[in-house]
Amino acid sequence: MSKDSNSTTVSNSAPGAVVNEQQWNAITQAIAGLNRDQLTWVSGYAAGMAAAQGGAVAPSLQAAPVSAGEAPTLTILYGSQTGNAKALAHECQAKAEGAGYNSKLVSMADYKARNLKSETHVAVFVSTHGEGDAPDDAIELHEYVASKKAPKLANTKYGVVSLGDSSYEFFCQTGKDFDERLSKLGATAVIDRLDCDVDYEAEAEAWLNRFIDSLKEDFTASAAPAVAAQTGVAVAGAPAQTYTKKAPYTASLIESQKITGRDSIKDIRHIEISLEDSGITYKPGDALGVWFKNAPSLVNDLIALLSLDENAEVVVAESAMTLKEALTSKLELTLSYPNFIKAYQAATGSESLAALMEDKAQLRTYMADRQIIDIVRDHVGSISAQQLVDALRPLTPRLYSIASSQADVEDEVHLTVAHVDYEAFGERHQGGASGYLCEYLEENGEVEVFVENNDNFRLPADPNTPVIMVGPGTGIAPFRSFMQERDVQEAEGKNWLFFGNPHFTQDFLYQVEWQGYVKEGLLDKITLAFSRDQEEKVYVQHRLLENGKEVFEWLEQGAHFYVCGDAMHMAKDVEEALIKIVQEHGGKSEAEAKSYVVELRKAKRYQKDVY
């Protein structure tokens, strides 16, 4: 059989100890004529099936066998909340394969931590969310490398890419943790850690090239053929998305309807967007990326405040355009971040900003309440149009949990969007994307979108499995998609929703739909927590504890437990309540209850979509 340097060598004789001759003939017939990419996909699919059955991958389905020590393997680990770290890990594997390296790509959720001691080369791609928290699929490995059980790694070389958002205090903390701990365990970093802010593509591309190049001597010392192995079960026939973050689809707005009451303290909208003729597909649990434009009033006010010419030519990412165009559609104005303050202070020479920068804690507090224009108002100075553009970071899309099932709504996608709209420092403030979707985008207006897959937030494969859904506020969005999907499936599994918001009469999102599901028998239970309808505030975690006995019974029956919403407070409070429920109604110690919840997470029966 002909082969190239990246293909798997296949023997013409059956390895009888693993498969019989009839099975071997069937395998060779099935893979005959497949190209390199197809063979790689089949290899990953088979590996995933073996992993799902709890067995090791048979040698005949892996790379050409080599003796221990002859050929190193680059193990690429990713922990991803929204998919960015996973995408970079895939890029790393593609580059490794192109260089002829042996590699394997593994989600941290599927990685056996005890194997770390045997690794020769490791690449870590991990995001950070909340208050420096590891993403769900990285939690166990993150804890393991910080524990006394972690092995010495004197023979391991590694590289770390950490993803985060510099507008948050614990920027890239999880990646920093991995880097520090691997180093303390004796591993050698072959390249400095890369901390990625929201606009990371160019830096990440350069880092990947340097990282792969730094391994050349180790990997070319052995001439073994490479194979890109993948863990996790692949989905046969899953279509690739045509449209991406870099190449979004221009969709049109069908409807933007307020679904909170007139006297509500919240302005929450039901948004419907047409995907007709796009060919875009999505699943319940996925998110929609939305590219937006900054509000015209915000752009005009910033230009006037700095006495700049809106028609001045500036350069953004090597493209020339007017200042107004750049501020409208290319640059971030509604979030504040340390790099802007640093660059703005340097350009203007502001002494007040310089003093503020000396106290990091004070600076974080200051930024938390302010948008870019507030900082400029407080410290007006002289700055050129190009200096302003250079100080600002590129605009990035916002991700919204999809609130519809494509099996039900077909060529549409629905969102549940809280319009960020408030008064502060004597001025009106709006969120960038929410203001665009809720106020500035007119019916039939164009909006650029793409689907962000979220394989960490999926309905059970078996429609007979019960589910418990906890989604206060706009966290209700994915559970609307779950119920639409289960309705179309005619799923027999029980469904229980916990929903909370301030007031029953003003804030019961999609009330008629939920009542309809209860009447039809699709939604078995709905438990509500309207926090301000009584003197003592009641939240979803309180309702969980009140129903703890039945919640535990559902878990013991195999229920999957889902949480969507605020990561900083709600999700943590819900997890604490879940542990207490298991402890009290399962007759377990606190340590045993925590272990029970960890096992739920490992079995993908406890999933979170938090922000």
Coordinates of C-alpha atoms in Angstrom, one line a residue:
M1 CA 0.0 0.0 0.0
S2 CA 1.4 3.4 -0.9
K3 CA 1.8 5.8 2.0
D4 CA 3.2 9.2 2.8
S5 CA 5.0 10.5 5.9
N6 CA 1.7 11.3 7.7
S7 CA -0.2 8.1 6.9
T8 CA -0.8 5.0 9.0
T9 CA 1.1 1.9 7.8
V10 CA -1.4 -1.1 7.5
S11 CA -0.2 -4.7 7.4
N12 CA -1.8 -7.1 4.9
S13 CA -2.1 -9.8 7.5
A14 CA -4.7 -9.9 10.3
P15 CA -3.4 -9.4 13.8
G16 CA -5.3 -12.4 15.1
A17 CA -4.9 -11.6 18.7
V18 CA -7.1 -8.6 18.3
V19 CA -9.5 -9.2 15.4
N20 CA -10.2 -12.4 13.5
E21 CA -9.6 -12.8 9.8
Q22 CA -13.2 -12.1 8.8
Q23 CA -13.2 -8.8 10.8
W24 CA -9.8 -7.8 9.4
N25 CA -11.0 -8.3 5.8
A26 CA -14.0 -6.2 6.5
I27 CA -11.9 -3.4 8.0
T28 CA -9.4 -3.4 5.1
Q29 CA -12.3 -3.4 2.6
A30 CA -14.0 -0.5 4.4
I31 CA -10.9 1.7 4.5
A32 CA -9.7 1.0 1.0
G33 CA -9.4 4.1 -1.1
L34 CA -9.7 6.5 1.9
N35 CA -7.3 9.5 1.8
R36 CA -5.1 10.7 4.6
D37 CA -7.8 13.0 6.2
Q38 CA -10.4 10.3 6.0
L39 CA -8.1 7.7 7.6
T40 CA -7.3 10.2 10.4
W41 CA -11.0 10.7 11.0
V42 CA -11.7 7.0 11.1
S43 CA -8.8 6.5 13.5
G44 CA -10.2 9.1 15.9
Y45 CA -13.7 7.7 15.6
A46 CA -12.5 4.2 16.5
A47 CA -10.4 5.6 19.4
G48 CA -13.4 7.4 20.7
M49 CA -15.6 4.3 20.5
A50 CA -13.0 2.4 22.5
A51 CA -12.7 5.1 25.1
A52 CA -16.5 5.2 25.4
Q53 CA -16.5 1.5 26.2
G54 CA -13.8 1.9 28.8
G55 CA -11.1 0.0 26.9
A56 CA -7.8 0.8 25.5
V57 CA -7.5 1.6 21.8
A58 CA -6.4 -1.6 19.9
P59 CA -2.9 -1.2 18.5
S60 CA -4.1 -2.1 15.1
L61 CA -6.2 1.1 15.0
Q62 CA -3.4 3.3 16.1
A63 CA -0.2 4.5 14.5
A64 CA 2.4 2.2 13.1
P65 CA 3.8 0.4 16.1
V66 CA 7.1 1.6 17.4
S67 CA 9.2 0.6 20.3
A68 CA 9.1 2.5 23.5
G69 CA 11.5 5.5 23.4
E70 CA 11.8 5.4 19.6
A71 CA 9.2 8.1 18.8
P72 CA 8.0 10.8 21.1
T73 CA 4.3 11.8 21.1
L74 CA 2.9 15.3 21.4
T75 CA -0.1 15.1 23.7
I76 CA -2.4 18.1 23.1
L77 CA -4.7 18.8 26.0
Y78 CA -7.5 21.3 26.0
G79 CA -9.9 22.7 28.5
S80 CA -12.5 24.8 26.8
Q81 CA -15.6 26.6 28.0
T82 CA -16.8 28.2 24.7
G83 CA -14.7 26.3 22.2
N84 CA -11.8 28.7 21.6
A85 CA -9.2 26.6 23.4
K86 CA -10.4 23.5 21.6
A87 CA -10.1 25.2 18.2
L88 CA -6.5 26.2 19.0
A89 CA -5.7 22.6 20.1
H90 CA -7.0 21.4 16.8
E91 CA -4.8 23.9 15.0
C92 CA -1.9 22.7 17.0
Q93 CA -2.6 19.1 16.0
A94 CA -2.9 20.0 12.3
K95 CA 0.5 21.7 12.5
A96 CA 2.0 18.8 14.3
E97 CA 0.7 16.4 11.7
G98 CA 2.0 18.6 8.9
A99 CA 5.4 18.5 10.5
G100 CA 5.3 14.7 10.6
Y101 CA 5.0 14.4 14.4
N102 CA 3.2 11.7 16.3
S103 CA 0.3 13.4 18.2
K104 CA -2.9 12.8 20.1
L105 CA -5.6 15.3 20.9
V106 CA -7.5 14.9 24.2
S107 CA -10.1 16.9 26.0
M108 CA -9.0 17.3 29.6
A109 CA -12.3 15.8 30.6
D110 CA -11.4 12.5 28.9
Y111 CA -7.7 12.5 29.9
K112 CA -6.5 10.0 32.6
A113 CA -4.4 12.2 34.9
R114 CA -2.2 9.3 35.9
N115 CA -0.9 9.1 32.3
L116 CA 0.8 12.4 32.8
K117 CA 3.9 10.8 34.2
S118 CA 4.5 9.0 30.9
E119 CA 4.2 12.0 28.6
T120 CA 7.3 13.2 26.8
H121 CA 5.8 16.3 25.2
V122 CA 2.6 18.2 26.2
A123 CA 0.8 21.2 24.8
V124 CA -1.9 22.7 27.1
F125 CA -4.7 25.0 25.7
V126 CA -7.0 26.2 28.5
S127 CA -9.4 29.0 29.1
T128 CA -10.3 30.8 32.3
H129 CA -13.7 32.0 33.5
G130 CA -15.4 33.5 36.5
E131 CA -13.0 34.4 39.3
G132 CA -10.0 32.6 37.8
D133 CA -11.9 29.3 37.6
A134 CA -10.9 26.4 35.3
P135 CA -13.5 25.4 32.7
D136 CA -15.6 22.4 33.6
D137 CA -13.7 19.9 31.5
A138 CA -10.4 21.0 33.0
I139 CA -11.3 21.0 36.7
E140 CA -10.1 17.5 37.6
L141 CA -6.8 17.8 35.8
H142 CA -6.2 21.3 37.2
E143 CA -6.8 20.0 40.7
Y144 CA -4.6 16.9 40.1
V145 CA -1.5 18.8 39.0
A146 CA -1.8 20.9 42.2
S147 CA -2.2 17.9 44.4
K148 CA 0.3 15.7 46.2
K149 CA -0.6 12.9 43.8
A150 CA 1.0 14.7 40.9
P151 CA 4.1 12.9 39.6
K152 CA 7.6 14.3 38.9
L153 CA 7.9 15.3 35.3
A154 CA 11.6 15.6 34.8
N155 CA 11.4 14.0 31.3
T156 CA 8.4 16.1 30.1
K157 CA 8.6 19.1 27.8
Y158 CA 5.6 21.4 27.5
G159 CA 4.0 24.6 26.2
V160 CA 0.9 26.4 27.5
V161 CA -1.6 28.7 25.8
S162 CA -4.0 30.4 28.2
L163 CA -7.1 32.2 27.0
G164 CA -8.9 34.9 28.9
D165 CA -10.2 38.5 28.9
S166 CA -8.0 41.2 30.4
S167 CA -11.1 43.2 31.5
Y168 CA -11.4 40.5 34.3
E169 CA -9.2 40.5 37.3
F170 CA -8.0 36.9 37.1
F171 CA -6.8 37.1 33.5
C172 CA -5.7 33.8 32.1
Q173 CA -5.3 32.4 35.6
T174 CA -5.9 28.7 34.8
G175 CA -3.2 28.7 32.2
K176 CA -0.8 30.4 34.6
D177 CA -1.6 27.7 37.2
F178 CA -0.8 24.9 34.7
D179 CA 2.4 26.6 33.7
E180 CA 3.6 27.2 37.2
R181 CA 2.6 23.7 38.5
L182 CA 4.1 21.8 35.5
S183 CA 7.4 23.7 36.0
K184 CA 7.4 22.9 39.8
L185 CA 6.9 19.2 38.9
G186 CA 10.1 19.3 36.9
A187 CA 8.8 19.7 33.4
T188 CA 10.6 22.0 31.0
A189 CA 8.9 24.7 29.0
V190 CA 10.2 24.7 25.5
I191 CA 8.6 28.1 24.8
D192 CA 7.2 30.9 27.1
R193 CA 3.5 30.7 28.0
L194 CA 1.2 32.7 25.7
D195 CA -1.6 34.6 27.5
C196 CA -4.3 35.3 24.9
D197 CA -6.7 38.3 25.3
V198 CA -10.0 38.4 23.3
D199 CA -8.2 39.2 20.1
Y200 CA -5.6 36.4 20.0
E201 CA -5.6 34.9 16.5
A202 CA -2.4 36.4 15.1
E203 CA -0.4 35.9 18.4
A204 CA -1.6 32.3 18.7
E205 CA -0.7 31.5 15.1
A206 CA 2.8 32.8 15.7
W207 CA 3.1 30.9 19.0
L208 CA 2.0 27.6 17.4
N209 CA 4.6 28.0 14.6
R210 CA 7.4 28.6 17.2
F211 CA 6.2 25.8 19.4
I212 CA 6.1 23.2 16.6
D213 CA 9.5 24.4 15.4
S214 CA 11.0 24.1 18.9
L215 CA 10.1 20.4 18.9
K216 CA 11.8 19.6 15.5
E217 CA 15.0 18.2 16.9
D218 CA 13.1 15.8 19.3
F219 CA 10.7 14.6 16.7
T220 CA 12.8 14.3 13.7
A221 CA 15.4 12.2 15.5
S222 CA 13.1 9.3 15.0
A223 CA 11.7 8.5 11.6
A224 CA 8.5 6.9 12.7
P225 CA 5.4 7.8 10.7
A226 CA 2.9 10.1 12.4
V227 CA -0.8 9.7 13.1
A228 CA -3.1 12.2 14.6
A229 CA -5.2 10.3 17.1
Q230 CA -8.2 11.8 18.8
T231 CA -10.2 10.9 21.9
G232 CA -13.9 11.3 22.3
V233 CA -16.5 9.8 20.0
A234 CA -16.8 11.4 16.6
V235 CA -20.2 11.9 15.1
A236 CA -20.5 10.2 11.8
G237 CA -21.7 12.5 9.0
A238 CA -21.6 15.6 11.1
P239 CA -21.4 18.5 8.6
A240 CA -18.7 21.1 9.0
Q241 CA -20.0 24.7 9.5
T242 CA -19.4 26.8 6.4
Y243 CA -19.5 30.1 8.4
T244 CA -17.1 30.9 11.2
K245 CA -16.1 33.7 13.5
K246 CA -13.7 34.9 10.8
A247 CA -16.2 34.4 8.0
P248 CA -19.7 35.0 9.5
Y249 CA -23.0 34.7 7.7
T250 CA -25.0 37.9 7.0
A251 CA -28.4 37.1 8.4
S252 CA -31.5 39.2 8.8
L253 CA -33.5 40.2 11.9
I254 CA -37.0 38.8 11.9
E255 CA -38.2 40.1 15.3
S256 CA -37.1 41.7 18.5
Q257 CA -39.9 41.5 21.1
K258 CA -39.7 42.5 24.7
I259 CA -40.9 39.6 26.9
T260 CA -40.7 41.3 30.3
G261 CA -43.5 43.4 31.7
R262 CA -43.9 47.2 31.5
D263 CA -42.9 47.7 35.1
S264 CA -40.1 45.2 35.1
I265 CA -36.6 46.3 36.2
K266 CA -35.3 44.2 33.3
D267 CA -35.6 44.7 29.5
I268 CA -35.3 41.2 28.1
R269 CA -36.0 40.5 24.4
H270 CA -36.9 37.5 22.4
I271 CA -34.8 37.8 19.2
E272 CA -35.5 35.8 16.0
I273 CA -33.0 35.8 13.2
S274 CA -33.4 34.2 9.8
L275 CA -30.8 31.7 8.6
E276 CA -32.7 30.9 5.4
D277 CA -30.5 29.6 2.5
S278 CA -27.4 29.7 4.7
G279 CA -27.1 25.9 5.3
I280 CA -26.1 26.7 8.9
T281 CA -26.9 23.9 11.4
Y282 CA -26.9 24.0 15.1
K283 CA -27.9 21.8 18.1
P284 CA -29.5 22.5 21.4
G285 CA -26.8 23.8 23.7
D286 CA -24.9 25.7 21.0
A287 CA -24.3 29.4 21.1
L288 CA -24.7 32.1 18.4
G289 CA -21.9 34.5 17.8
V290 CA -23.1 38.0 17.0
W291 CA -20.9 40.7 15.4
F292 CA -22.3 44.1 16.3
K293 CA -21.7 47.8 15.6
N294 CA -21.2 50.4 18.3
A295 CA -24.1 52.9 18.8
P296 CA -23.8 56.0 16.6
S297 CA -24.4 58.3 19.6
L298 CA -21.5 56.6 21.5
V299 CA -19.1 57.0 18.5
N300 CA -20.1 60.6 17.9
D301 CA -19.7 61.5 21.6
L302 CA -16.3 60.0 21.9
I303 CA -15.1 61.8 18.7
A304 CA -16.5 65.1 20.0
L305 CA -15.0 64.7 23.5
L306 CA -11.5 64.3 22.0
S307 CA -12.0 67.0 19.4
L308 CA -11.1 64.6 16.6
D309 CA -12.1 64.6 12.9
E310 CA -14.5 61.7 12.2
N311 CA -13.2 61.5 8.6
A312 CA -9.5 61.3 9.7
E313 CA -7.8 58.3 8.0
V314 CA -6.6 55.6 10.4
V315 CA -5.2 52.1 9.9
V316 CA -6.8 49.1 11.7
A317 CA -5.3 45.6 11.2
E318 CA -3.4 47.0 8.1
S319 CA -6.7 48.3 6.6
A320 CA -7.2 52.1 6.0
M321 CA -10.6 53.6 6.9
T322 CA -12.1 56.7 8.5
L323 CA -12.0 57.1 12.3
K324 CA -15.8 56.9 12.5
E325 CA -15.8 53.6 10.6
A326 CA -13.2 52.2 12.8
L327 CA -15.0 53.2 16.0
T328 CA -18.3 52.0 14.7
S329 CA -17.4 48.5 13.5
K330 CA -13.9 47.6 14.4
L331 CA -13.0 48.6 17.9
E332 CA -14.3 47.8 21.4
L333 CA -15.9 50.7 23.2
T334 CA -18.4 49.3 25.7
L335 CA -15.9 47.3 27.9
S336 CA -12.9 48.8 29.7
Y337 CA -9.6 47.0 30.0
P338 CA -6.1 47.8 31.5
N339 CA -4.3 48.0 28.2
F340 CA -6.5 50.9 27.1
I341 CA -5.8 52.8 30.2
K342 CA -2.0 52.2 29.9
A343 CA -2.0 53.3 26.2
Y344 CA -4.3 56.3 26.8
Q345 CA -2.2 57.5 29.7
A346 CA 1.0 57.2 27.7
A347 CA -0.5 59.2 24.8
T348 CA -2.1 61.9 26.9
G349 CA 0.4 62.1 29.8
S350 CA -2.6 62.1 32.2
E351 CA -1.2 62.4 35.8
S352 CA -4.5 61.4 37.4
L353 CA -4.5 58.2 35.4
A354 CA -0.9 57.5 36.2
A355 CA -1.8 57.8 39.9
L356 CA -4.8 55.5 39.5
M357 CA -2.6 52.9 37.8
E358 CA -0.3 52.6 40.8
D359 CA -3.0 50.7 42.8
K360 CA -4.1 47.7 40.8
A361 CA -7.1 46.9 43.1
Q362 CA -8.4 50.5 42.9
L363 CA -7.9 50.4 39.1
R364 CA -10.0 47.2 38.8
T365 CA -12.8 48.8 40.9
Y366 CA -12.6 51.9 38.7
M367 CA -12.8 50.0 35.4
A368 CA -15.6 47.7 36.6
D369 CA -18.2 50.5 36.5
R370 CA -17.0 52.4 33.4
Q371 CA -16.9 52.1 29.7
I372 CA -14.2 53.6 27.5
I373 CA -16.0 56.9 27.2
D374 CA -16.3 57.3 30.9
I375 CA -12.5 57.0 31.3
V376 CA -12.0 59.6 28.6
R377 CA -14.5 61.9 30.3
D378 CA -12.7 61.6 33.6
H379 CA -9.3 62.2 32.0
V380 CA -9.8 64.3 28.9
G381 CA -6.5 64.7 27.1
S382 CA -4.9 65.3 23.7
I383 CA -4.6 62.2 21.5
S384 CA -4.4 61.7 17.8
A385 CA -6.9 59.6 15.9
Q386 CA -4.4 56.9 15.2
Q387 CA -3.2 56.9 18.8
L388 CA -6.8 56.4 19.9
V389 CA -7.3 53.5 17.5
D390 CA -4.0 51.9 18.6
A391 CA -5.1 52.2 22.3
L392 CA -8.4 50.4 21.7
R393 CA -8.6 46.6 21.2
P394 CA -10.5 45.0 18.3
L395 CA -14.2 44.5 18.6
T396 CA -15.0 40.9 19.3
P397 CA -18.4 39.1 18.8
R398 CA -20.7 38.3 21.7
L399 CA -21.9 34.7 22.3
Y400 CA -25.5 34.0 23.2
S401 CA -27.0 30.7 24.2
I402 CA -29.4 29.6 21.4
A403 CA -33.0 29.5 22.6
S404 CA -34.5 27.3 19.9
S405 CA -34.3 23.9 18.4
Q406 CA -33.6 23.8 14.6
A407 CA -35.8 20.7 14.5
D408 CA -38.7 23.0 15.5
V409 CA -37.9 26.4 14.0
E410 CA -36.0 25.2 10.9
D411 CA -34.3 28.2 9.1
E412 CA -34.4 30.4 12.2
V413 CA -32.4 30.9 15.3
H414 CA -33.8 32.4 18.5
L415 CA -32.0 34.3 21.3
T416 CA -33.0 35.5 24.7
V417 CA -31.2 38.8 25.2
A418 CA -31.0 41.1 28.3
H419 CA -30.8 44.7 27.0
V420 CA -28.0 46.3 29.1
D421 CA -29.4 49.8 29.4
Y422 CA -28.7 52.0 32.5
E423 CA -27.8 55.5 33.7
A424 CA -24.4 56.0 35.2
F425 CA -22.3 59.2 35.9
G426 CA -25.1 61.3 34.5
E427 CA -25.1 59.5 31.1
R428 CA -27.0 56.7 29.4
H429 CA -25.0 53.4 28.9
Q430 CA -25.8 50.4 26.8
G431 CA -24.2 47.1 26.1
G432 CA -22.5 46.8 22.7
A433 CA -24.3 43.7 21.3
S434 CA -27.5 43.9 23.3
G435 CA -28.0 47.6 22.4
Y436 CA -27.4 46.8 18.8
L437 CA -29.8 43.8 18.7
C438 CA -32.5 45.4 20.9
E439 CA -32.5 49.0 19.7
Y440 CA -30.4 49.8 16.7
L441 CA -30.9 46.8 14.4
E442 CA -34.2 47.3 12.5
E443 CA -36.5 44.6 11.3
N444 CA -35.0 42.9 8.2
G445 CA -31.7 44.6 9.1
E446 CA -28.5 42.6 8.5
V447 CA -26.4 41.1 11.2
E448 CA -23.3 38.9 10.9
V449 CA -23.5 35.7 12.9
F450 CA -21.9 32.2 13.3
V451 CA -22.6 29.1 15.3
E452 CA -20.2 28.3 18.2
N453 CA -20.6 24.5 19.0
N454 CA -20.7 23.6 22.6
D455 CA -20.3 19.9 23.1
N456 CA -20.0 20.4 26.8
F457 CA -23.7 21.3 27.0
R458 CA -25.8 18.6 25.3
L459 CA -29.1 16.7 25.9
P460 CA -28.6 13.1 26.8
A461 CA -28.2 10.8 23.8
D462 CA -31.0 8.6 25.2
P463 CA -34.3 10.6 25.0
N464 CA -35.6 8.5 27.9
T465 CA -33.1 10.0 30.3
P466 CA -34.6 12.5 32.8
V467 CA -33.2 16.0 32.9
I468 CA -33.1 18.7 35.6
M469 CA -32.6 22.3 34.3
V470 CA -31.6 25.3 36.4
G471 CA -31.8 28.5 34.4
P472 CA -32.7 31.8 36.1
G473 CA -33.1 35.0 34.0
T474 CA -31.8 34.7 30.5
G475 CA -30.3 31.3 31.6
I476 CA -33.6 30.0 30.5
A477 CA -32.5 30.2 26.8
P478 CA -30.9 26.8 26.2
F479 CA -33.7 25.0 28.1
R480 CA -36.3 26.4 25.7
S481 CA -34.2 24.8 23.0
F482 CA -34.0 21.6 25.0
M483 CA -37.8 21.4 25.4
Q484 CA -38.5 22.1 21.7
E485 CA -36.0 19.4 20.8
R486 CA -37.6 16.8 23.2
D487 CA -41.0 17.8 22.0
V488 CA -40.1 17.0 18.4
Q489 CA -38.4 13.8 19.5
E490 CA -41.4 12.8 21.5
A491 CA -38.9 12.0 24.2
E492 CA -40.2 10.0 27.1
G493 CA -37.6 11.2 29.6
K494 CA -38.9 13.3 32.5
N495 CA -38.1 17.1 32.5
W496 CA -37.9 19.4 35.5
L497 CA -37.2 23.2 35.2
F498 CA -36.0 25.5 38.0
F499 CA -36.5 29.1 36.9
G500 CA -36.0 32.4 38.8
N501 CA -36.4 36.1 38.3
P502 CA -37.5 39.2 40.3
H503 CA -41.3 39.2 39.9
F504 CA -43.9 36.6 38.7
T505 CA -46.1 39.1 37.0
Q506 CA -43.3 41.0 35.2
D507 CA -40.5 38.5 34.6
F508 CA -41.8 35.0 33.9
L509 CA -40.0 34.5 30.6
Y510 CA -41.9 32.4 28.0
Q511 CA -44.6 31.8 30.6
V512 CA -47.3 30.7 28.1
E513 CA -44.9 28.2 26.5
W514 CA -43.9 26.6 29.8
Q515 CA -47.5 26.4 30.9
G516 CA -48.2 24.7 27.6
Y517 CA -45.5 22.1 28.1
V518 CA -46.8 21.4 31.6
K519 CA -50.3 20.9 30.2
E520 CA -49.1 18.6 27.5
G521 CA -47.1 16.6 30.0
L522 CA -43.8 17.2 28.4
L523 CA -42.6 19.3 31.4
D524 CA -43.2 17.1 34.4
K525 CA -42.2 19.7 37.0
I526 CA -41.6 23.5 37.1
T527 CA -40.2 25.1 40.3
L528 CA -40.2 28.9 40.4
A529 CA -38.2 31.4 42.5
F530 CA -39.3 35.0 42.2
S531 CA -36.9 36.7 44.5
R532 CA -38.8 39.9 45.1
D533 CA -42.3 38.7 45.5
Q534 CA -41.9 38.3 49.2
E535 CA -39.9 40.0 52.0
E536 CA -37.2 37.4 52.1
K537 CA -35.4 36.9 48.7
V538 CA -35.7 33.4 47.3
Y539 CA -33.4 32.1 44.6
V540 CA -33.2 28.9 42.5
Q541 CA -30.6 27.4 44.9
H542 CA -33.1 27.7 47.8
R543 CA -35.8 25.9 45.7
L544 CA -33.3 23.1 45.0
L545 CA -32.7 22.6 48.7
E546 CA -36.4 22.6 49.4
N547 CA -36.9 19.9 46.8
G548 CA -33.7 18.1 47.7
K549 CA -35.1 14.7 48.4
E550 CA -36.8 14.4 45.0
V551 CA -33.8 16.0 43.2
F552 CA -31.6 13.3 44.6
E553 CA -34.1 10.6 43.6
W554 CA -34.0 11.9 40.0
L555 CA -30.2 11.8 40.1
E556 CA -30.2 8.3 41.3
Q557 CA -32.5 7.4 38.4
G558 CA -29.8 8.7 36.0
A559 CA -31.0 12.3 35.5
H560 CA -28.7 14.8 33.9
F561 CA -28.3 18.1 35.7
Y562 CA -27.9 21.4 33.8
V563 CA -27.1 24.9 34.9
C564 CA -27.1 28.1 32.8
G565 CA -26.5 31.7 33.8
D566 CA -24.3 33.7 36.0
A567 CA -20.9 32.1 36.7
M568 CA -19.8 34.4 39.5
H569 CA -22.5 33.8 42.0
M570 CA -25.5 31.7 40.9
A571 CA -23.7 28.7 39.4
K572 CA -21.5 28.5 42.5
D573 CA -24.5 28.7 44.8
V574 CA -26.3 26.0 42.8
E575 CA -23.3 23.7 43.1
E576 CA -23.1 24.2 46.8
A577 CA -26.8 23.4 47.1
L578 CA -26.3 20.3 44.9
I579 CA -23.5 19.0 47.2
K580 CA -25.7 19.6 50.3
I581 CA -28.5 17.7 48.7
V582 CA -26.3 14.7 47.9
Q583 CA -24.9 14.9 51.4
E584 CA -28.2 15.1 53.2
H585 CA -30.4 12.8 51.1
G586 CA -27.6 10.4 50.0
G587 CA -26.4 9.9 53.6
K588 CA -22.9 10.9 52.6
S589 CA -20.1 12.9 54.2
E590 CA -19.2 16.3 52.6
A591 CA -16.2 14.7 50.9
E592 CA -18.3 11.9 49.6
A593 CA -20.9 14.3 48.3
K594 CA -18.3 16.3 46.5
S595 CA -16.9 13.2 45.0
Y596 CA -20.4 12.2 43.9
V597 CA -20.8 15.6 42.1
V598 CA -17.4 15.2 40.5
E599 CA -18.4 11.8 39.1
L600 CA -21.6 13.4 37.7
R601 CA -19.4 15.9 35.9
K602 CA -17.0 13.2 34.6
A603 CA -20.0 11.2 33.3
K604 CA -21.2 14.4 31.6
R605 CA -24.4 14.3 33.7
Y606 CA -23.6 17.7 35.3
Q607 CA -23.1 20.3 32.7
K608 CA -22.9 24.1 32.9
D609 CA -23.2 26.9 30.4
V610 CA -22.1 29.9 32.4
Y611 CA -20.9 33.4 31.7

